[in-house]
Amino acid sequence: MGHKRTKSATSSAGSKGKNKGHPDDILPMVLTSATQELFGCRADEDVTGESPYKLLRKDDIVQDIKTRAAASDFSPVKQIVLDYPEEEMLLVFDKDLTYGQSFYLALTPEARDRIFKPETLEVSENEVDKSSEPKHWISLGSEQEIDEESAKETRKKLWYRFSRVRRKFGAPVCFSDRNTADAKDSHLKCASYQDSRFSIKQMQRDCGMQAVPRLQSSSAQTEWKFRKNFFTQYKPRELNKEEIEDILQAEGLKNFCNLVTPRVLLALQQEEVMNVFFDDWKVLGAGAEAGDWSGKVSEGLVLHQAFSDQKYAKDKKISSINWHPTILGVLAVALTDKKENQLDESVTFILKRAFIVFYSFADPANPQLVLECPDDILSFEFCPSNPNIIAGGCINGQVVLWDISAHVTCLQGTQTGGKKVSVDTDSFDLEDNKETEAPVVRYCAVSALESSHKFPITDIQWLPQTFEVTRTGLPVENKDKVSVQIVTCSPDCSVLFWDVRMPKLLSQSLSDRKQNADQKTQVTPFIIPETFKHLDRTWKPLFKVSLPKIDTSGEYAPLKFSFEHYTCNVKTEKDDEDDSTEVVPDYSQLRTTSARILAPLEDVNTHLYVGTEDGELVYTDWKLEKDDSGRLFSAKPLLCFNPHHWLVTTIKRSPFFKDIILTTGGWNFAIWKEGIMDGPIFVSPSSETECTVGCWSPSRPAVFFIGKEDGSIEVWNLLQNTSEPAQVYAHISNVRISCIESWTAGPKQYFLAVTDDLGTLRVFEIPKTLYIPVRKERLSVQTFFELQKDRLDDYLMRTEQWAKEKREVKKEAEELKKKTEPDKPVKSLQKSEEETRKEYSDYVALEESTLKGIGLWKNTQDD
Amino acid sequence: MDEVEETLKRIESHKGVIGTIVVNAEGIPIRTTLDNSTTAQYAGHLRHLAMMARSTVRDVDPQNDLTFLRIRSKKHEIMVAPESNFLLIVIQNPCE
């Protein structure tokens, strides 16, 4: 219905040729059903009265026109379609046949619009017509927002007018620089500052690394200036066999031989006859003077140093002296009281303090170390395996032990220079800490009084570290490899063996006792080394060797003794040398090992030589034997000889021969050889003065020194003269020489330490003549001893023979007497004459035969 | 050859002789009683020494000539007898 209206509305506008019934831009068409199907505008199906409009594409229409040409329904409008500016054309289904056909096509876009739009227009118009009345505006608050947002003038705009004089325009201008810093406040800086409110810590930093090889290549070039070969290798030329044959056959060789042979034979013989290059003269004096022809060779003992200390050595005599085994130049002397112990005068008990004083070469006036003893010491010795342990024998029969490990530095320090090393800050001396004070060391341990000797201990020695002895005297191997046992002797007719180790049985009880003892020791002001704590006051000897007399009852009273220092196989000797570098075992930790697990050593010589009070030398075995009841007792000594007429003062073994022993006593000395049971192999002639001490020379087997009562020293050389000393050094001292000890400080330095009864210690240097051994001296001495032995045997044999002969003669004489009793006067005379004549002829015959035997027989024997 | 042998044997059997070497003019050993290496050593060294000794003697007095050279060492004595073309070397142990 709208159509009509539209038409009426717009018909006035486009009613130009309306007679046809349709406007010009609309063309009614008839579309065949085929076309309708093609374009999808079938009547009443695709396009209906409600939706009559269909937009057709121009291209489709064109296509249809091209394909169907004249048959196409659009052929009449071909030109219009082609000219149609737009893409789509409107096709309207006209149901009511308003324009005379069922379809019509809008030919122009305007028509299309008109047809299309009017509907909208119509719709909008309708709507506009319906709601055309404007409403009153309702304020919803939007005008406030607009007011706020809009910019309004608050005041009237101001007008200013600037003007300048015209001539100034266009004038030249000069520009210059100005520093902003010149004028104050000309600029405002905004400097950067560290804001303390926060700090940024750089957690990660990138850095680059480059590995550079550590190689460096360098080169050098040497100039080979003088070209010559260093080595050449060559081979000797040799002739082959034929050539040799030829040469040998040649005449020339024969001549050569003939000429040369006599010369060669002469030379060979010359060689044989004598050695022209042997210098007899030179060889003659090779012994003593070899090497040093300075001409100032000293003949006598040169006094090296004399030591005497006013504080300790005043009014004392020296009883024993020992060189320190390891520290060079250090000596220890035992000082004893001069007066004899007069027991009945001891009404007031004076506390005597006895000392052993250490002297050092570096400081002759002051002692380096002082050992305190409970009583006078007659004899002491350094432990061979640990020179810090010293054992001494007291006058009251006790054995005393010292441990000077803490003070060794005092002794060693003085070795290097003359300056005395300052006393240690933790020293144990009570005296004021003056520079010149020597530290006083108290003894570590003393033996139990009741089990020690009853008389003074006159000799004390350590057993070497190569063996130890059990409770029965059996020598067994020493597992600890240190010296642990001591032997002492005393005129109470006993030789005691002591062990410094803690016995196993007592260790338990001792540990309890130790706690008590600790409390005790806190009281004492002295600090004593704890090495021998286990022995102190409870020390008992291992066993006792008594010396019953051989022929009579009673016992020998030993003064000195000597035993062989057993050195077993080479292996342990090497260990001994290493021992000095190894850690020395702590003596307080040593325990006696059970005798059962130790292997007995068979080849130890368990015999002792003991010198007695009466001048006898007793040779006994220290092994104890069991008697019938099972008790242990000492066997009777094997030998006893009495060469000396008074006390035996020294027994010393030769450092060169294990079995040669020198003993001095009374007015002579004797040399013994172990194993020879018949007596000393050499006894010196009795001298006018007492021999007080003897000492072998450390470097010459045939030389030894004898100290005398009058203060002189005799040097005996067995190879030179056996009836008198080789040299006598008189006036060494004014008083009796008490001790002589020798020491080597090197191959050219030999010292002799001599002490006397005034308490002075003198050290002499042994001159070259006395320490350089003669050629083959040892061998000569050995032969000498052998000769002596033979002489002794011979002598004994002869004495026996003489004794026998004497007995026979005596018997004969008696018989003769009996027989010739009746006709004594005449017959005896006759017989005696006959006898004498017979004897004389016998003698002559004997003489002849002897002289013939020797070869000195002269025929002019008739007189 | 037999004479040569005989003579050399006489020398070799003398008391104390350790060994003998006969060397030709060039220093090559012809006959020896020692082992090869020792021979080569002795021959080489002693030839030079003998030549030098000879030249020494002749330099001092041209009329003179070297007849015998003896070298005494600690262990033994080496004797060298030079002649026109050959050299005889004998090594002997001294008696003592």
mmCIF file with all atom_site columns, C-alpha atoms in Angstrom, chain A residues 98-262:
data_model
loop_
_atom_site.group_PDB
_atom_site.id
_atom_site.type_symbol
_atom_site.label_atom_id
_atom_site.label_alt_id
_atom_site.label_comp_id
_atom_site.label_asym_id
_atom_site.label_entity_id
_atom_site.label_seq_id
_atom_site.pdbx_PDB_ins_code
_atom_site.Cartn_x
_atom_site.Cartn_y
_atom_site.Cartn_z
_atom_site.occupancy
_atom_site.B_iso_or_equiv
_atom_site.pdbx_formal_charge
_atom_site.auth_seq_id
_atom_site.auth_comp_id
_atom_site.auth_asym_id
_atom_site.auth_atom_id
_atom_site.pdbx_PDB_model_num
ATOM 1   C CA . THR A 1 98  ? 1.460   -1.601  -10.572 1.00 0.00 ? 98  THR A CA 1
ATOM 2   C CA . TYR A 1 99  ? 3.639   -0.986  -13.459 1.00 0.00 ? 99  TYR A CA 1
ATOM 3   C CA . GLY A 1 100 ? 2.136   -3.529  -15.687 1.00 0.00 ? 100 GLY A CA 1
ATOM 4   C CA . GLN A 1 101 ? 4.665   -6.323  -15.183 1.00 0.00 ? 101 GLN A CA 1
ATOM 5   C CA . SER A 1 102 ? 5.531   -8.589  -12.363 1.00 0.00 ? 102 SER A CA 1
ATOM 6   C CA . PHE A 1 103 ? 9.018   -7.216  -11.877 1.00 0.00 ? 103 PHE A CA 1
ATOM 7   C CA . TYR A 1 104 ? 10.568  -3.911  -12.373 1.00 0.00 ? 104 TYR A CA 1
ATOM 8   C CA . LEU A 1 105 ? 14.178  -2.850  -12.278 1.00 0.00 ? 105 LEU A CA 1
ATOM 9   C CA . ALA A 1 106 ? 15.502  0.310   -10.900 1.00 0.00 ? 106 ALA A CA 1
ATOM 10  C CA . LEU A 1 107 ? 17.606  1.760   -13.625 1.00 0.00 ? 107 LEU A CA 1
ATOM 11  C CA . THR A 1 108 ? 19.359  4.405   -11.713 1.00 0.00 ? 108 THR A CA 1
ATOM 12  C CA . PRO A 1 109 ? 20.829  4.540   -8.261  1.00 0.00 ? 109 PRO A CA 1
ATOM 13  C CA . GLU A 1 110 ? 18.566  7.361   -7.403  1.00 0.00 ? 110 GLU A CA 1
ATOM 14  C CA . ALA A 1 111 ? 15.617  5.257   -8.209  1.00 0.00 ? 111 ALA A CA 1
ATOM 15  C CA . ARG A 1 112 ? 16.921  2.567   -6.111  1.00 0.00 ? 112 ARG A CA 1
ATOM 16  C CA . ASP A 1 113 ? 17.472  4.830   -3.274  1.00 0.00 ? 113 ASP A CA 1
ATOM 17  C CA . ARG A 1 114 ? 14.095  6.209   -3.722  1.00 0.00 ? 114 ARG A CA 1
ATOM 18  C CA . ILE A 1 115 ? 12.533  2.868   -3.632  1.00 0.00 ? 115 ILE A CA 1
ATOM 19  C CA . PHE A 1 116 ? 14.644  1.665   -0.766  1.00 0.00 ? 116 PHE A CA 1
ATOM 20  C CA . LYS A 1 117 ? 14.913  4.679   1.240   1.00 0.00 ? 117 LYS A CA 1
ATOM 21  C CA . PRO A 1 118 ? 11.519  5.862   1.222   1.00 0.00 ? 118 PRO A CA 1
ATOM 22  C CA . GLU A 1 119 ? 10.680  2.970   3.276   1.00 0.00 ? 119 GLU A CA 1
ATOM 23  C CA . THR A 1 120 ? 13.105  4.132   5.904   1.00 0.00 ? 120 THR A CA 1
ATOM 24  C CA . LEU A 1 121 ? 12.157  7.643   5.308   1.00 0.00 ? 121 LEU A CA 1
ATOM 25  C CA . GLU A 1 122 ? 8.703   6.653   5.564   1.00 0.00 ? 122 GLU A CA 1
ATOM 26  C CA . VAL A 1 123 ? 9.425   4.824   8.713   1.00 0.00 ? 123 VAL A CA 1
ATOM 27  C CA . SER A 1 124 ? 11.433  7.648   10.193  1.00 0.00 ? 124 SER A CA 1
ATOM 28  C CA . GLU A 1 125 ? 9.013   10.133  8.985   1.00 0.00 ? 125 GLU A CA 1
ATOM 29  C CA . ASN A 1 126 ? 6.349   8.189   10.536  1.00 0.00 ? 126 ASN A CA 1
ATOM 30  C CA . GLU A 1 127 ? 8.209   8.111   13.734  1.00 0.00 ? 127 GLU A CA 1
ATOM 31  C CA . VAL A 1 128 ? 9.128   11.715  13.509  1.00 0.00 ? 128 VAL A CA 1
ATOM 32  C CA . ASP A 1 129 ? 5.566   12.512  12.866  1.00 0.00 ? 129 ASP A CA 1
ATOM 33  C CA . LYS A 1 130 ? 4.595   10.573  15.813  1.00 0.00 ? 130 LYS A CA 1
ATOM 34  C CA . SER A 1 131 ? 7.145   12.113  18.313  1.00 0.00 ? 131 SER A CA 1
ATOM 35  C CA . SER A 1 132 ? 7.715   15.566  16.879  1.00 0.00 ? 132 SER A CA 1
ATOM 36  C CA . GLU A 1 133 ? 6.919   17.516  19.996  1.00 0.00 ? 133 GLU A CA 1
ATOM 37  C CA . PRO A 1 134 ? 10.138  18.699  21.802  1.00 0.00 ? 134 PRO A CA 1
ATOM 38  C CA . LYS A 1 135 ? 10.307  17.945  25.476  1.00 0.00 ? 135 LYS A CA 1
ATOM 39  C CA . HIS A 1 136 ? 11.445  20.279  28.156  1.00 0.00 ? 136 HIS A CA 1
ATOM 40  C CA . TRP A 1 137 ? 15.183  19.719  29.125  1.00 0.00 ? 137 TRP A CA 1
ATOM 41  C CA . ILE A 1 138 ? 15.593  18.158  32.531  1.00 0.00 ? 138 ILE A CA 1
ATOM 42  C CA . SER A 1 139 ? 18.812  19.099  34.317  1.00 0.00 ? 139 SER A CA 1
ATOM 43  C CA . LEU A 1 140 ? 20.678  16.056  35.506  1.00 0.00 ? 140 LEU A CA 1
ATOM 44  C CA . GLY A 1 141 ? 23.707  17.841  36.846  1.00 0.00 ? 141 GLY A CA 1
ATOM 45  C CA . SER A 1 142 ? 25.685  17.856  33.678  1.00 0.00 ? 142 SER A CA 1
ATOM 46  C CA . GLU A 1 143 ? 25.831  21.662  33.463  1.00 0.00 ? 143 GLU A CA 1
ATOM 47  C CA . GLN A 1 144 ? 27.976  21.735  36.607  1.00 0.00 ? 144 GLN A CA 1
ATOM 48  C CA . GLU A 1 145 ? 30.563  19.526  35.108  1.00 0.00 ? 145 GLU A CA 1
ATOM 49  C CA . ILE A 1 146 ? 30.652  21.635  32.072  1.00 0.00 ? 146 ILE A CA 1
ATOM 50  C CA . ASP A 1 147 ? 31.098  24.742  34.130  1.00 0.00 ? 147 ASP A CA 1
ATOM 51  C CA . GLU A 1 148 ? 34.018  23.263  35.962  1.00 0.00 ? 148 GLU A CA 1
ATOM 52  C CA . GLU A 1 149 ? 35.713  22.116  32.898  1.00 0.00 ? 149 GLU A CA 1
ATOM 53  C CA . SER A 1 150 ? 35.261  25.216  30.906  1.00 0.00 ? 150 SER A CA 1
ATOM 54  C CA . ALA A 1 151 ? 37.713  28.033  31.140  1.00 0.00 ? 151 ALA A CA 1
ATOM 55  C CA . LYS A 1 152 ? 36.276  31.411  31.860  1.00 0.00 ? 152 LYS A CA 1
ATOM 56  C CA . GLU A 1 153 ? 37.873  34.741  32.164  1.00 0.00 ? 153 GLU A CA 1
ATOM 57  C CA . THR A 1 154 ? 38.071  35.872  35.727  1.00 0.00 ? 154 THR A CA 1
ATOM 58  C CA . ARG A 1 155 ? 39.036  39.348  34.934  1.00 0.00 ? 155 ARG A CA 1
ATOM 59  C CA . LYS A 1 156 ? 39.188  41.623  32.043  1.00 0.00 ? 156 LYS A CA 1
ATOM 60  C CA . LYS A 1 157 ? 42.080  41.177  29.744  1.00 0.00 ? 157 LYS A CA 1
ATOM 61  C CA . LEU A 1 158 ? 44.879  43.643  30.248  1.00 0.00 ? 158 LEU A CA 1
ATOM 62  C CA . TRP A 1 159 ? 46.409  45.533  27.458  1.00 0.00 ? 159 TRP A CA 1
ATOM 63  C CA . TYR A 1 160 ? 50.051  46.532  27.389  1.00 0.00 ? 160 TYR A CA 1
ATOM 64  C CA . ARG A 1 161 ? 51.877  48.316  24.770  1.00 0.00 ? 161 ARG A CA 1
ATOM 65  C CA . PHE A 1 162 ? 55.656  48.192  24.437  1.00 0.00 ? 162 PHE A CA 1
ATOM 66  C CA . SER A 1 163 ? 57.528  50.461  22.219  1.00 0.00 ? 163 SER A CA 1
ATOM 67  C CA . ARG A 1 164 ? 61.106  51.271  21.498  1.00 0.00 ? 164 ARG A CA 1
ATOM 68  C CA . VAL A 1 165 ? 62.892  54.120  19.820  1.00 0.00 ? 165 VAL A CA 1
ATOM 69  C CA . ARG A 1 166 ? 63.036  53.324  16.209  1.00 0.00 ? 166 ARG A CA 1
ATOM 70  C CA . ARG A 1 167 ? 66.697  54.096  15.716  1.00 0.00 ? 167 ARG A CA 1
ATOM 71  C CA . LYS A 1 168 ? 67.624  51.270  17.974  1.00 0.00 ? 168 LYS A CA 1
ATOM 72  C CA . PHE A 1 169 ? 66.193  48.793  15.672  1.00 0.00 ? 169 PHE A CA 1
ATOM 73  C CA . GLY A 1 170 ? 68.569  47.244  13.292  1.00 0.00 ? 170 GLY A CA 1
ATOM 74  C CA . ALA A 1 171 ? 71.676  48.384  15.241  1.00 0.00 ? 171 ALA A CA 1
ATOM 75  C CA . PRO A 1 172 ? 74.660  46.025  15.269  1.00 0.00 ? 172 PRO A CA 1
ATOM 76  C CA . VAL A 1 173 ? 74.712  43.762  18.269  1.00 0.00 ? 173 VAL A CA 1
ATOM 77  C CA . CYS A 1 174 ? 77.692  42.473  20.116  1.00 0.00 ? 174 CYS A CA 1
ATOM 78  C CA . PHE A 1 175 ? 77.393  39.097  21.779  1.00 0.00 ? 175 PHE A CA 1
ATOM 79  C CA . SER A 1 176 ? 79.785  37.951  24.514  1.00 0.00 ? 176 SER A CA 1
ATOM 80  C CA . ASP A 1 177 ? 80.187  35.074  26.816  1.00 0.00 ? 177 ASP A CA 1
ATOM 81  C CA . ARG A 1 178 ? 79.445  35.211  30.446  1.00 0.00 ? 178 ARG A CA 1
ATOM 82  C CA . ASN A 1 179 ? 80.281  32.705  33.000  1.00 0.00 ? 179 ASN A CA 1
ATOM 83  C CA . THR A 1 180 ? 77.406  31.700  35.042  1.00 0.00 ? 180 THR A CA 1
ATOM 84  C CA . ALA A 1 181 ? 79.527  31.187  38.073  1.00 0.00 ? 181 ALA A CA 1
ATOM 85  C CA . ASP A 1 182 ? 80.618  34.865  38.170  1.00 0.00 ? 182 ASP A CA 1
ATOM 86  C CA . ALA A 1 183 ? 77.405  36.266  39.246  1.00 0.00 ? 183 ALA A CA 1
ATOM 87  C CA . LYS A 1 184 ? 75.861  35.042  42.362  1.00 0.00 ? 184 LYS A CA 1
ATOM 88  C CA . ASP A 1 185 ? 72.725  33.181  42.081  1.00 0.00 ? 185 ASP A CA 1
ATOM 89  C CA . SER A 1 186 ? 72.973  33.374  38.388  1.00 0.00 ? 186 SER A CA 1
ATOM 90  C CA . HIS A 1 187 ? 72.319  29.763  38.134  1.00 0.00 ? 187 HIS A CA 1
ATOM 91  C CA . LEU A 1 188 ? 70.886  27.094  40.240  1.00 0.00 ? 188 LEU A CA 1
ATOM 92  C CA . LYS A 1 189 ? 72.562  23.828  40.445  1.00 0.00 ? 189 LYS A CA 1
ATOM 93  C CA . CYS A 1 190 ? 70.940  20.583  41.139  1.00 0.00 ? 190 CYS A CA 1
ATOM 94  C CA . ALA A 1 191 ? 73.793  18.458  42.218  1.00 0.00 ? 191 ALA A CA 1
ATOM 95  C CA . SER A 1 192 ? 73.621  14.775  42.667  1.00 0.00 ? 192 SER A CA 1
ATOM 96  C CA . TYR A 1 193 ? 73.946  13.411  46.159  1.00 0.00 ? 193 TYR A CA 1
ATOM 97  C CA . GLN A 1 194 ? 73.893  10.089  47.794  1.00 0.00 ? 194 GLN A CA 1
ATOM 98  C CA . ASP A 1 195 ? 70.523  9.437   49.048  1.00 0.00 ? 195 ASP A CA 1
ATOM 99  C CA . SER A 1 196 ? 70.781  7.732   52.345  1.00 0.00 ? 196 SER A CA 1
ATOM 100 C CA . ARG A 1 197 ? 67.344  6.434   52.288  1.00 0.00 ? 197 ARG A CA 1
ATOM 101 C CA . PHE A 1 198 ? 68.390  3.585   50.194  1.00 0.00 ? 198 PHE A CA 1
ATOM 102 C CA . SER A 1 199 ? 71.491  2.067   48.845  1.00 0.00 ? 199 SER A CA 1
ATOM 103 C CA . ILE A 1 200 ? 71.869  -0.234  46.033  1.00 0.00 ? 200 ILE A CA 1
ATOM 104 C CA . LYS A 1 201 ? 74.135  -3.082  46.507  1.00 0.00 ? 201 LYS A CA 1
ATOM 105 C CA . GLN A 1 202 ? 75.502  -4.560  43.442  1.00 0.00 ? 202 GLN A CA 1
ATOM 106 C CA . MET A 1 203 ? 74.812  -8.189  43.728  1.00 0.00 ? 203 MET A CA 1
ATOM 107 C CA . GLN A 1 204 ? 76.197  -9.223  40.503  1.00 0.00 ? 204 GLN A CA 1
ATOM 108 C CA . ARG A 1 205 ? 78.862  -7.788  38.423  1.00 0.00 ? 205 ARG A CA 1
ATOM 109 C CA . ASP A 1 206 ? 79.913  -8.924  35.087  1.00 0.00 ? 206 ASP A CA 1
ATOM 110 C CA . CYS A 1 207 ? 83.507  -9.022  34.429  1.00 0.00 ? 207 CYS A CA 1
ATOM 111 C CA . GLY A 1 208 ? 85.421  -10.496 31.638  1.00 0.00 ? 208 GLY A CA 1
ATOM 112 C CA . MET A 1 209 ? 88.398  -12.792 31.955  1.00 0.00 ? 209 MET A CA 1
ATOM 113 C CA . GLN A 1 210 ? 90.915  -13.999 29.597  1.00 0.00 ? 210 GLN A CA 1
ATOM 114 C CA . ALA A 1 211 ? 93.106  -16.935 30.206  1.00 0.00 ? 211 ALA A CA 1
ATOM 115 C CA . VAL A 1 212 ? 96.609  -16.340 29.178  1.00 0.00 ? 212 VAL A CA 1
ATOM 116 C CA . PRO A 1 213 ? 98.913  -19.238 28.823  1.00 0.00 ? 213 PRO A CA 1
ATOM 117 C CA . ARG A 1 214 ? 101.920 -19.221 31.037  1.00 0.00 ? 214 ARG A CA 1
ATOM 118 C CA . LEU A 1 215 ? 104.255 -20.052 28.384  1.00 0.00 ? 215 LEU A CA 1
ATOM 119 C CA . GLN A 1 216 ? 107.064 -17.958 27.470  1.00 0.00 ? 216 GLN A CA 1
ATOM 120 C CA . SER A 1 217 ? 109.274 -18.740 24.653  1.00 0.00 ? 217 SER A CA 1
ATOM 121 C CA . SER A 1 218 ? 112.681 -17.328 24.511  1.00 0.00 ? 218 SER A CA 1
ATOM 122 C CA . SER A 1 219 ? 115.723 -18.211 22.606  1.00 0.00 ? 219 SER A CA 1
ATOM 123 C CA . ALA A 1 220 ? 119.356 -17.684 22.855  1.00 0.00 ? 220 ALA A CA 1
ATOM 124 C CA . GLN A 1 221 ? 122.026 -18.057 20.380  1.00 0.00 ? 221 GLN A CA 1
ATOM 125 C CA . THR A 1 222 ? 125.525 -18.875 21.183  1.00 0.00 ? 222 THR A CA 1
ATOM 126 C CA . GLU A 1 223 ? 128.444 -18.268 19.018  1.00 0.00 ? 223 GLU A CA 1
ATOM 127 C CA . TRP A 1 224 ? 130.499 -21.207 18.312  1.00 0.00 ? 224 TRP A CA 1
ATOM 128 C CA . LYS A 1 225 ? 133.637 -19.227 17.968  1.00 0.00 ? 225 LYS A CA 1
ATOM 129 C CA . PHE A 1 226 ? 136.227 -21.873 18.018  1.00 0.00 ? 226 PHE A CA 1
ATOM 130 C CA . ARG A 1 227 ? 135.031 -24.900 16.241  1.00 0.00 ? 227 ARG A CA 1
ATOM 131 C CA . LYS A 1 228 ? 136.508 -27.958 17.683  1.00 0.00 ? 228 LYS A CA 1
ATOM 132 C CA . ASN A 1 229 ? 135.296 -31.380 18.465  1.00 0.00 ? 229 ASN A CA 1
ATOM 133 C CA . PHE A 1 230 ? 134.493 -32.328 22.000  1.00 0.00 ? 230 PHE A CA 1
ATOM 134 C CA . PHE A 1 231 ? 134.387 -36.004 21.640  1.00 0.00 ? 231 PHE A CA 1
ATOM 135 C CA . THR A 1 232 ? 135.661 -38.331 19.105  1.00 0.00 ? 232 THR A CA 1
ATOM 136 C CA . GLN A 1 233 ? 135.060 -41.954 19.017  1.00 0.00 ? 233 GLN A CA 1
ATOM 137 C CA . TYR A 1 234 ? 137.484 -44.157 17.450  1.00 0.00 ? 234 TYR A CA 1
ATOM 138 C CA . LYS A 1 235 ? 138.461 -47.682 17.171  1.00 0.00 ? 235 LYS A CA 1
ATOM 139 C CA . PRO A 1 236 ? 141.996 -48.931 17.290  1.00 0.00 ? 236 PRO A CA 1
ATOM 140 C CA . ARG A 1 237 ? 143.458 -50.179 14.130  1.00 0.00 ? 237 ARG A CA 1
ATOM 141 C CA . GLU A 1 238 ? 144.184 -53.804 13.928  1.00 0.00 ? 238 GLU A CA 1
ATOM 142 C CA . LEU A 1 239 ? 146.137 -55.834 11.509  1.00 0.00 ? 239 LEU A CA 1
ATOM 143 C CA . ASN A 1 240 ? 144.677 -58.914 10.063  1.00 0.00 ? 240 ASN A CA 1
ATOM 144 C CA . LYS A 1 241 ? 146.255 -62.263 10.472  1.00 0.00 ? 241 LYS A CA 1
ATOM 145 C CA . GLU A 1 242 ? 148.241 -62.457 7.281   1.00 0.00 ? 242 GLU A CA 1
ATOM 146 C CA . GLU A 1 243 ? 149.890 -59.156 7.821   1.00 0.00 ? 243 GLU A CA 1
ATOM 147 C CA . ILE A 1 244 ? 150.869 -60.161 11.300  1.00 0.00 ? 244 ILE A CA 1
ATOM 148 C CA . GLU A 1 245 ? 152.321 -63.354 9.990   1.00 0.00 ? 245 GLU A CA 1
ATOM 149 C CA . ASP A 1 246 ? 154.307 -61.450 7.459   1.00 0.00 ? 246 ASP A CA 1
ATOM 150 C CA . ILE A 1 247 ? 155.678 -59.081 9.978   1.00 0.00 ? 247 ILE A CA 1
ATOM 151 C CA . LEU A 1 248 ? 156.586 -61.807 12.356  1.00 0.00 ? 248 LEU A CA 1
ATOM 152 C CA . GLN A 1 249 ? 158.539 -63.534 9.655   1.00 0.00 ? 249 GLN A CA 1
ATOM 153 C CA . ALA A 1 250 ? 160.333 -60.436 8.629   1.00 0.00 ? 250 ALA A CA 1
ATOM 154 C CA . GLU A 1 251 ? 164.008 -59.983 9.248   1.00 0.00 ? 251 GLU A CA 1
ATOM 155 C CA . GLY A 1 252 ? 163.540 -56.587 10.811  1.00 0.00 ? 252 GLY A CA 1
ATOM 156 C CA . LEU A 1 253 ? 161.687 -58.011 13.716  1.00 0.00 ? 253 LEU A CA 1
ATOM 157 C CA . LYS A 1 254 ? 164.434 -60.424 14.465  1.00 0.00 ? 254 LYS A CA 1
ATOM 158 C CA . ASN A 1 255 ? 167.002 -57.725 14.527  1.00 0.00 ? 255 ASN A CA 1
ATOM 159 C CA . PHE A 1 256 ? 164.842 -55.649 16.689  1.00 0.00 ? 256 PHE A CA 1
ATOM 160 C CA . CYS A 1 257 ? 164.431 -58.376 19.207  1.00 0.00 ? 257 CYS A CA 1
ATOM 161 C CA . ASN A 1 258 ? 168.079 -59.100 19.313  1.00 0.00 ? 258 ASN A CA 1
ATOM 162 C CA . LEU A 1 259 ? 168.876 -55.522 19.992  1.00 0.00 ? 259 LEU A CA 1
ATOM 163 C CA . VAL A 1 260 ? 166.243 -54.808 22.498  1.00 0.00 ? 260 VAL A CA 1
ATOM 164 C CA . THR A 1 261 ? 166.235 -57.927 24.583  1.00 0.00 ? 261 THR A CA 1
ATOM 165 C CA . PRO A 1 262 ? 169.403 -57.337 26.584  1.00 0.00 ? 262 PRO A CA 1
#
